[in-house]
PDB file of C-alpha atoms in Angstrom:
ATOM      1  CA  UNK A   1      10.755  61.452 -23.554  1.00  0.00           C
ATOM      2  CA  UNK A   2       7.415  61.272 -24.786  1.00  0.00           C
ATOM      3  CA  UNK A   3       5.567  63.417 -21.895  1.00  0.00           C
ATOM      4  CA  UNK A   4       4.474  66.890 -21.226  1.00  0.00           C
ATOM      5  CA  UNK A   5       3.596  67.520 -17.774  1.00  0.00           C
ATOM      6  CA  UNK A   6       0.869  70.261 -17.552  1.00  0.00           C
ATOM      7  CA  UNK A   7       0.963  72.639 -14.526  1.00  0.00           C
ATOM      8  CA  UNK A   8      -1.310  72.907 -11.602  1.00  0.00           C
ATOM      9  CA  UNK A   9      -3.475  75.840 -11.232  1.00  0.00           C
ATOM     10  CA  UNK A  10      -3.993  77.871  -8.117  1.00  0.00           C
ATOM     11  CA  UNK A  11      -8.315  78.492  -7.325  1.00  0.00           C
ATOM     12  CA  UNK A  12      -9.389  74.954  -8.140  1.00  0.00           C
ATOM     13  CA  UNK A  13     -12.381  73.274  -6.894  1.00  0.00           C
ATOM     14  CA  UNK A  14     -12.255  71.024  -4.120  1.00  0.00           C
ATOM     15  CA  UNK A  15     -12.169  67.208  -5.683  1.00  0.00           C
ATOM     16  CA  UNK A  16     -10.589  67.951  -8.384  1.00  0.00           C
ATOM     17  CA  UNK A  17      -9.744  64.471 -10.805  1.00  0.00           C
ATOM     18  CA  UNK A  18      -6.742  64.333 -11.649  1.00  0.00           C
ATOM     19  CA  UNK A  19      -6.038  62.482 -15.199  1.00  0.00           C
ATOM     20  CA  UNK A  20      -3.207  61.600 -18.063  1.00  0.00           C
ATOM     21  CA  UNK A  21      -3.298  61.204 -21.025  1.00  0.00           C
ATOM     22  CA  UNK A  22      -1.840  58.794 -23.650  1.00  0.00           C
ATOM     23  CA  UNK A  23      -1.900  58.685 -27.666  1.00  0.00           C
ATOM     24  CA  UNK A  24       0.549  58.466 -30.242  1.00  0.00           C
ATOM     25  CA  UNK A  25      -0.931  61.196 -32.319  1.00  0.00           C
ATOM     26  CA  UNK A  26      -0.564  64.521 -31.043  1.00  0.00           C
ATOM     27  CA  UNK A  27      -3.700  65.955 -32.924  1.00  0.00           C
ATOM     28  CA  UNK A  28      -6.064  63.153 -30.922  1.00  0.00           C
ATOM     29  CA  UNK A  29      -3.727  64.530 -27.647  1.00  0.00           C
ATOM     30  CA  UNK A  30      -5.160  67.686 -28.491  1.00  0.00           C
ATOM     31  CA  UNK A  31      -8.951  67.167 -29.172  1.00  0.00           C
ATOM     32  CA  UNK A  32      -8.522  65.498 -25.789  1.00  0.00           C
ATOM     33  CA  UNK A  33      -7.093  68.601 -24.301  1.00  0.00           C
ATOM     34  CA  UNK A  34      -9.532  70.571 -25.600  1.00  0.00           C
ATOM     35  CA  UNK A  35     -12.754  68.447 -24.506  1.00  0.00           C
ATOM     36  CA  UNK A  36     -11.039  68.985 -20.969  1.00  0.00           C
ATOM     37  CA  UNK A  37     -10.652  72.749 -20.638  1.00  0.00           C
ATOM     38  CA  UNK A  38     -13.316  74.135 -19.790  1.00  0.00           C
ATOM     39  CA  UNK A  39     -14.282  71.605 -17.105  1.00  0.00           C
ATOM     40  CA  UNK A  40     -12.229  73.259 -14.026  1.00  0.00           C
ATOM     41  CA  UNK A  41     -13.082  69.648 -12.443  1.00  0.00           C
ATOM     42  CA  UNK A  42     -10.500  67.927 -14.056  1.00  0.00           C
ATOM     43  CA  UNK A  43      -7.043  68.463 -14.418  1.00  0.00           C
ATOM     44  CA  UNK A  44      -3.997  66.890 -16.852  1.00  0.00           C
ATOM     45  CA  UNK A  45      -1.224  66.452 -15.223  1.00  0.00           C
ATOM     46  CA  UNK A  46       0.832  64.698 -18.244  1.00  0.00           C
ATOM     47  CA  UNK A  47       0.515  63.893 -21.383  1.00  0.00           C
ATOM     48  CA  UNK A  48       2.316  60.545 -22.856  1.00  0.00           C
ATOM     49  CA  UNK A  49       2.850  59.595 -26.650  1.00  0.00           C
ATOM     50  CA  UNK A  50       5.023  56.752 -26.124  1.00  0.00           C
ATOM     51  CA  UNK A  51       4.322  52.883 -24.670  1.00  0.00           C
ATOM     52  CA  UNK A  52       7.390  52.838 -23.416  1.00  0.00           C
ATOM     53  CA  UNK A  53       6.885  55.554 -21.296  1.00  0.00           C
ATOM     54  CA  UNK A  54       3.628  54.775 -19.845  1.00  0.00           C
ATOM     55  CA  UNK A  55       4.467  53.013 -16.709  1.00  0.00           C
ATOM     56  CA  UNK A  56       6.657  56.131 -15.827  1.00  0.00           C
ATOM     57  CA  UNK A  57       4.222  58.401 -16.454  1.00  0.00           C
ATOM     58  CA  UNK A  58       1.468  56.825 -14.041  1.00  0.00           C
ATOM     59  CA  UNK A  59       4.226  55.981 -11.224  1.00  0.00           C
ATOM     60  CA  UNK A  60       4.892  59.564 -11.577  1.00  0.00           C
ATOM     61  CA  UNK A  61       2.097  61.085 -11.349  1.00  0.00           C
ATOM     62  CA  UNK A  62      -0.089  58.408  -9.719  1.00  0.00           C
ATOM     63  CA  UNK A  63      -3.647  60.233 -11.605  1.00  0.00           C
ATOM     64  CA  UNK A  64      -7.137  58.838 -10.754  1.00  0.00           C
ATOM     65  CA  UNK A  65      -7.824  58.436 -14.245  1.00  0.00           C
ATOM     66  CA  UNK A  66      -5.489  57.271 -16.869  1.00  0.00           C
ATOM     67  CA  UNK A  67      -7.446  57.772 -21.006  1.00  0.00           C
ATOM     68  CA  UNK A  68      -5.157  55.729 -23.045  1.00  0.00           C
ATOM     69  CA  UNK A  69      -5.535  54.655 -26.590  1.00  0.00           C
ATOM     70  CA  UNK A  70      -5.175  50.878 -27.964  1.00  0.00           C
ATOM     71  CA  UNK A  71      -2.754  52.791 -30.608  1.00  0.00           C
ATOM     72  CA  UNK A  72      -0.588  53.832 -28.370  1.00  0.00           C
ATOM     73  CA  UNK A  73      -0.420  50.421 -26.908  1.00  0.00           C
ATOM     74  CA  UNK A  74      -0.282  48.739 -30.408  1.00  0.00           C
ATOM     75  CA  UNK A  75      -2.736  46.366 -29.637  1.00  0.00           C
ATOM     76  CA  UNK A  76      -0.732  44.970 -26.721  1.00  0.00           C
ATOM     77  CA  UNK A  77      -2.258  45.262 -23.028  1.00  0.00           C
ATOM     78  CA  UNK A  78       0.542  43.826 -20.763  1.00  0.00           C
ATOM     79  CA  UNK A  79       1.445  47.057 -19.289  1.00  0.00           C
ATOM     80  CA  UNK A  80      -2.228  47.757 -18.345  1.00  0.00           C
ATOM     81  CA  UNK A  81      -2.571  44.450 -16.995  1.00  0.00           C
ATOM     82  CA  UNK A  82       0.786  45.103 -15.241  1.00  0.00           C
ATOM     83  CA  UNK A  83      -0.678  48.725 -14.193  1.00  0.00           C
ATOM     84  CA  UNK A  84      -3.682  47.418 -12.647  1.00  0.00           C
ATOM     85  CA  UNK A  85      -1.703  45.032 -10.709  1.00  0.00           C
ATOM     86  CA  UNK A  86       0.850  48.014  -9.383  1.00  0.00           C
ATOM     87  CA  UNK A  87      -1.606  50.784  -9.640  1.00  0.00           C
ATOM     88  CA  UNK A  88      -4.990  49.370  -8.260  1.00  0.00           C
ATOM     89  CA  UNK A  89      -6.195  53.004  -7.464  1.00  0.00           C
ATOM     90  CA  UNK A  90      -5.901  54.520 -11.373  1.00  0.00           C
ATOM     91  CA  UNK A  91      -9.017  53.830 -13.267  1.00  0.00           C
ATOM     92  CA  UNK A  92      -8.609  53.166 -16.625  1.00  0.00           C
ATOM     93  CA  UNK A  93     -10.458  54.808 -19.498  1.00  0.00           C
ATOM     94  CA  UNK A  94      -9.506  52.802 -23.057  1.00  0.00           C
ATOM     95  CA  UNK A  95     -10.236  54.730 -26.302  1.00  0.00           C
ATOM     96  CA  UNK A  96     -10.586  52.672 -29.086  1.00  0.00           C
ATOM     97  CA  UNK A  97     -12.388  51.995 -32.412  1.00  0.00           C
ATOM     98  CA  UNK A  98     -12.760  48.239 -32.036  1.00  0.00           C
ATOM     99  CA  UNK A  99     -16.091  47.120 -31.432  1.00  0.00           C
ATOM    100  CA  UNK A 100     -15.665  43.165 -31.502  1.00  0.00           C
ATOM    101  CA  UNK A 101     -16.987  41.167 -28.662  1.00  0.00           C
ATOM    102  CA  UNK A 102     -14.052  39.093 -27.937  1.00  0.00           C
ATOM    103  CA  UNK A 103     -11.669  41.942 -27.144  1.00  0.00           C
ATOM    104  CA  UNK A 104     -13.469  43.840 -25.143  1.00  0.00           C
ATOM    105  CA  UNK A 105     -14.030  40.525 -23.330  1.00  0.00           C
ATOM    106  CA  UNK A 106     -10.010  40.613 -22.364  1.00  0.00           C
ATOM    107  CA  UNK A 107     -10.327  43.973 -21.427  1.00  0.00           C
ATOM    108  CA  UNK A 108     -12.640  43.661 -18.930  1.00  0.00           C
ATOM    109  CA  UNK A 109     -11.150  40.759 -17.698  1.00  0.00           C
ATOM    110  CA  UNK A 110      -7.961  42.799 -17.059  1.00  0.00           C
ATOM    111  CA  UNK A 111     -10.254  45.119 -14.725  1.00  0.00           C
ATOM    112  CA  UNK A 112     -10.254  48.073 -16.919  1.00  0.00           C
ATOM    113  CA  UNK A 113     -12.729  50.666 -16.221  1.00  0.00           C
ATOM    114  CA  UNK A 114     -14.162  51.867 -19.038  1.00  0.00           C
ATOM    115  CA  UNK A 115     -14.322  51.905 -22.845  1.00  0.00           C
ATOM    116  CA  UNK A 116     -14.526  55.174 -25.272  1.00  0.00           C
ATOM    117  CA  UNK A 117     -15.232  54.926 -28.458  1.00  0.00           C
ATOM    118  CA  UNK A 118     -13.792  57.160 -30.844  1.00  0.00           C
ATOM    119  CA  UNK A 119     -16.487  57.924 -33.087  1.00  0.00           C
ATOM    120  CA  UNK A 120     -18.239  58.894 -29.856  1.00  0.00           C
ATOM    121  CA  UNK A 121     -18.566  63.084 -29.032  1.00  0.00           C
ATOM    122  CA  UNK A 122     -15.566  64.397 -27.671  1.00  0.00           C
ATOM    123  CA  UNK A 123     -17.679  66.256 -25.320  1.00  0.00           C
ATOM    124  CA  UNK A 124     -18.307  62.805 -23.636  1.00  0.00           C
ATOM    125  CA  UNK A 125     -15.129  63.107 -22.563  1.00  0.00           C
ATOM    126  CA  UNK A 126     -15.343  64.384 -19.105  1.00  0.00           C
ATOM    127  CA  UNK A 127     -18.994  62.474 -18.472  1.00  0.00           C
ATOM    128  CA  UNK A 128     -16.778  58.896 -19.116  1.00  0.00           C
ATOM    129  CA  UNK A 129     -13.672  60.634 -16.568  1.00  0.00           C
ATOM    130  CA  UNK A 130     -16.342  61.579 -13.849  1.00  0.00           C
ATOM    131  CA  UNK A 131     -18.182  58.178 -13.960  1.00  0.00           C
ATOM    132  CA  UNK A 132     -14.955  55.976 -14.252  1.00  0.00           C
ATOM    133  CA  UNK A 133     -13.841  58.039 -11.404  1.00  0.00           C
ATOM    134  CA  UNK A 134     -16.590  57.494  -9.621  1.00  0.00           C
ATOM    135  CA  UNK A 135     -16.249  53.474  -9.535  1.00  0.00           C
ATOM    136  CA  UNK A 136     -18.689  53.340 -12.599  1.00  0.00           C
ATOM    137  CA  UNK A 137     -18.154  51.608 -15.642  1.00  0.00           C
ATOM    138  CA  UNK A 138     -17.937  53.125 -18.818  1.00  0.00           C
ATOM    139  CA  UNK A 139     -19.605  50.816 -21.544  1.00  0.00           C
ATOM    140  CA  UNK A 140     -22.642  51.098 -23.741  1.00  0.00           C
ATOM    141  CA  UNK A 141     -25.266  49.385 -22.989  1.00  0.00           C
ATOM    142  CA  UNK A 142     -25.341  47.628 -26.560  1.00  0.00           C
ATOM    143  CA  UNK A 143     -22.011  46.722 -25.952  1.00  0.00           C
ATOM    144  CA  UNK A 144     -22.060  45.748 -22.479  1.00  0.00           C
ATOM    145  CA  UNK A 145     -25.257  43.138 -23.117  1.00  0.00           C
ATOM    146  CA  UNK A 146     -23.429  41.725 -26.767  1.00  0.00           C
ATOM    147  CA  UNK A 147     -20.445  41.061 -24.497  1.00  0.00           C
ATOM    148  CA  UNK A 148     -22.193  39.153 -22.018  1.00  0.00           C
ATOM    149  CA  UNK A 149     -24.702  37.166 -23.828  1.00  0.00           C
ATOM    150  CA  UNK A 150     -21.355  36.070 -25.851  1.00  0.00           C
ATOM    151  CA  UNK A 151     -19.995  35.075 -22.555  1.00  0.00           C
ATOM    152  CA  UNK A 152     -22.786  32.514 -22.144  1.00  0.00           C
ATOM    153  CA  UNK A 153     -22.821  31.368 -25.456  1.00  0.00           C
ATOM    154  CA  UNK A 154     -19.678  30.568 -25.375  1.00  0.00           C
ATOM    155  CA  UNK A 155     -20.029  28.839 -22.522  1.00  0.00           C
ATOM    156  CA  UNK A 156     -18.172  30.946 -19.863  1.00  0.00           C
ATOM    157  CA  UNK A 157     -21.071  31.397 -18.247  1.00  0.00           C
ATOM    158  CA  UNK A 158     -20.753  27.961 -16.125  1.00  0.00           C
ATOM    159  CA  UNK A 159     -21.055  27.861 -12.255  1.00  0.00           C
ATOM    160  CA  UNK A 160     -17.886  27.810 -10.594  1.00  0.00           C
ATOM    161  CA  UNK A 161     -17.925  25.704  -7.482  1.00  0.00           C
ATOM    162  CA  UNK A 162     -14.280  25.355  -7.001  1.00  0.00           C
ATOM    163  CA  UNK A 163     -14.649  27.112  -3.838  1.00  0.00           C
ATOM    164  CA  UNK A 164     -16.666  25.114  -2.011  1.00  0.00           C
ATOM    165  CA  UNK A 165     -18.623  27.823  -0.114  1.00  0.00           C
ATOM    166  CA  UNK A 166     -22.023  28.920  -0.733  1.00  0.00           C
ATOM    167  CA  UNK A 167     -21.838  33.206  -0.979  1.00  0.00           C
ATOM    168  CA  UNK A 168     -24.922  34.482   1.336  1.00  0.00           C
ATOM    169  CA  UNK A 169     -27.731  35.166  -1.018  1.00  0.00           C
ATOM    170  CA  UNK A 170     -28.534  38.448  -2.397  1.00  0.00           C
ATOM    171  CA  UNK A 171     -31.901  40.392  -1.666  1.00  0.00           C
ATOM    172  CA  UNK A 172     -34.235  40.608  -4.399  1.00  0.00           C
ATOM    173  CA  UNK A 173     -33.625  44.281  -4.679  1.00  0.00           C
ATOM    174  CA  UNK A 174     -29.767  43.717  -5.030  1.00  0.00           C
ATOM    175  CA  UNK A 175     -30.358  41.211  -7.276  1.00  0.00           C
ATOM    176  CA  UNK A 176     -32.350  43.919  -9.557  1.00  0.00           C
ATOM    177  CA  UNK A 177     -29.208  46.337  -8.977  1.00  0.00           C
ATOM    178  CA  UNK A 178     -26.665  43.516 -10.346  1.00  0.00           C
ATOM    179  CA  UNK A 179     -28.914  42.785 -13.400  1.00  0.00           C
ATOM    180  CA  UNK A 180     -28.956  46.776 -13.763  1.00  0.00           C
ATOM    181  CA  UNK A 181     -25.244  47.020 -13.649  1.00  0.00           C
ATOM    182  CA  UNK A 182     -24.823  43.777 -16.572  1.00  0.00           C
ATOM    183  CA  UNK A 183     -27.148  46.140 -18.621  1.00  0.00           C
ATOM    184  CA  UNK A 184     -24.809  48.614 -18.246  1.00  0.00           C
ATOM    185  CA  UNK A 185     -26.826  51.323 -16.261  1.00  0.00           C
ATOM    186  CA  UNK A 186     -25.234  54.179 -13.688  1.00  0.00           C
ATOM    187  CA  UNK A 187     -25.965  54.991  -9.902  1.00  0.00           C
ATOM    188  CA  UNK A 188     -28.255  57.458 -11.101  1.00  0.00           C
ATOM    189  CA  UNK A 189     -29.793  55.894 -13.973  1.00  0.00           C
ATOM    190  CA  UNK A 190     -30.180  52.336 -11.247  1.00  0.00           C
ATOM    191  CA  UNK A 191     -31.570  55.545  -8.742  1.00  0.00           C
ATOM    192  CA  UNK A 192     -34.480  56.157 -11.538  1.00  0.00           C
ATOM    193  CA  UNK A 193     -35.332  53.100 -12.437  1.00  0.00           C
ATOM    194  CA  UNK A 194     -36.014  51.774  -9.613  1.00  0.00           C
ATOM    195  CA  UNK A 195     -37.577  54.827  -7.768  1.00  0.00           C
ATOM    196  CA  UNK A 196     -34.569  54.894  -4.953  1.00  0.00           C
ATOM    197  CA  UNK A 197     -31.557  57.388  -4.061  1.00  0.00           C
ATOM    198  CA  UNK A 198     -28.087  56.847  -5.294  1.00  0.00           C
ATOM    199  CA  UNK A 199     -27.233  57.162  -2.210  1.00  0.00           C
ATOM    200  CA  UNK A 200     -29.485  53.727  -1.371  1.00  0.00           C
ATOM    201  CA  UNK A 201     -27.936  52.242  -4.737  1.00  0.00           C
ATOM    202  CA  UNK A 202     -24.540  52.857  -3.434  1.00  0.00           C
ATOM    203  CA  UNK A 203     -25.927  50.762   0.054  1.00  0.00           C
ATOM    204  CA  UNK A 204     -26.766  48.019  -1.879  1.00  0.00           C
ATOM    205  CA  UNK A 205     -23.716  48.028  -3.836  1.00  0.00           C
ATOM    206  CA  UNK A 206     -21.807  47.909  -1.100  1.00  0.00           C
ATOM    207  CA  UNK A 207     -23.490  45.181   0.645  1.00  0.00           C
ATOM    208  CA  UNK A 208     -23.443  42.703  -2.719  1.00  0.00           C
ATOM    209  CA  UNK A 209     -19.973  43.530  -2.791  1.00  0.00           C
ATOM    210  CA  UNK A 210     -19.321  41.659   0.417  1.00  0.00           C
ATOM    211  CA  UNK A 211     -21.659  39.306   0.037  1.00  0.00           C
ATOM    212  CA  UNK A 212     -20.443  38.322  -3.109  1.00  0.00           C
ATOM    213  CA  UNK A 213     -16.535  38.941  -1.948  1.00  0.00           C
ATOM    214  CA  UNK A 214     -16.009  41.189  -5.328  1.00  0.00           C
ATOM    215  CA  UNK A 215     -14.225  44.666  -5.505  1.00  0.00           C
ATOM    216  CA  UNK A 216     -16.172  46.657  -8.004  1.00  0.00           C
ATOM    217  CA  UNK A 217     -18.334  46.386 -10.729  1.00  0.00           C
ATOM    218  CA  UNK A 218     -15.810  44.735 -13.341  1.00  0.00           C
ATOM    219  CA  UNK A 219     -15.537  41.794 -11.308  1.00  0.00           C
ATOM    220  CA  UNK A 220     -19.186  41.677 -10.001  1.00  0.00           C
ATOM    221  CA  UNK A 221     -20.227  41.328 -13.572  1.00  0.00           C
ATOM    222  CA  UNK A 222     -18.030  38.523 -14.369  1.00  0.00           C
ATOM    223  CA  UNK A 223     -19.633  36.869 -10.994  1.00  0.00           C
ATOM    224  CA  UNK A 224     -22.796  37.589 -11.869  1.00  0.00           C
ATOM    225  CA  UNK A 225     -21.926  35.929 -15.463  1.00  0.00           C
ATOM    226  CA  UNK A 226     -20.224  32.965 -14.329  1.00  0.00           C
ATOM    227  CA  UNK A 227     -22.956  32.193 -11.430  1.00  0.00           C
ATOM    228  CA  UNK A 228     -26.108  32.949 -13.561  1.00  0.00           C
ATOM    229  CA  UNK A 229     -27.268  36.126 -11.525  1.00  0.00           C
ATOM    230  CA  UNK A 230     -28.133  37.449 -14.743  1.00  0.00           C
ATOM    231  CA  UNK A 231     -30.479  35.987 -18.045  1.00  0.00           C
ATOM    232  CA  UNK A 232     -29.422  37.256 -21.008  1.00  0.00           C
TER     233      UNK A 232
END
């Protein structure tokens, strides 16, 4: 079949995130495991080595978190395109060793969550889970500004005025949260730059959410892309 399902443990914390996991090579499956265990936070519920058996798994199990490799996809993302689409709720962690600008382009346009490297620790393992989980992205900062001063190059950066309807204008405090977020940075990491509480970042997320009729930070930086909210 492809899958090991992994038991659930009695005396776990409240909260706990609830993940599977998804590489063709068992020994990778295993570091993963291993970067996991000790963090009574997080919990596999399956493991998957096969594409094919990917949707299943998820449908199954329906985790928060879903780490899958572009190996075990073989370079082809229709099924998570087709699993954000069924399974808005999973967040998707991608591990990967590409680093060129124009895929990880298409994966963020696909809405996925977050992407791992794999010459990265292992022990950023559950940091990536908790943050992804969280509503975060998971990109490096390097990566995340490459990615969007390519975007503008290339000239995908262009006001869209299709819709007709001018979006209420951001304060000047959001506006330094959204250019915080393109960069890359965290609640917490937003929290210290700017002297405020997460809890006040996660205010002002929510309200340039609405104003800006987005659903999370994938698609806010696209916006903020496309409509120039951001210099790069």
């Amino acid at each position: 079949m492809g899958t090991l399902a992994r038991t659930k443990y009695r005396n776990e914390p409240m909260n706990v995130i609830e993940v599977v996991l998804a590489d063709n090579q068992p020994l990778t499956l295993c570091g993963l495991r291993s970067s996991i265990a000790d963090h009574s936070d997080i919990r596999i519920l399956a493991e998957c080595t096969e594409r094919e058996c990917l949707m299943e798994v998820v449908s199954t199990h329906a985790p928060q978190v879903l780490l899958v490799s572009t190996e075990l996809l073989r370079e082809e993302f229709d099924p998570l395109q087709a699993l954000k689409e069924d399974y808005p709720h999973t967040r998707v962690l991608l591990l990967t060793a590409r680093h060129d600008s124009a895929f990880l382009q298409h994966i963020l346009r696909l809405g996925i969550n977050g992407v791992f490297k794999r010459e990265r620790p292992v022990h950023h393992i559950p940091i990536a889970i908790r943050t992804v989980n969280r509503g975060e992205l998971w990109f490096e900062r390097a990566v995340t500004e490459g990615m969007l001063s390519d975007l503008l190059r290339n000239g995908n950066g262009k006001k869209d005025h299709a819709d007709g309807e001018k979006k209420p204008p951001v304060s000047a405090r959001e506006q330094e949260v959204i250019e915080l977020i393109c960069q890359g940075l965290r609640n917490k990491e937003i929290s210290e730059r700017l002297h405020i509480s997460e809890a006040t970042v996660s205010h002002h997320l929510t309200s340039i959410f609405r104003k800006l009729e987005v659903e999370d930070r994938v698609s806010l930086v696209l916006h903020a892309v496309r409509h120039h909210l951001v210099a790069l």
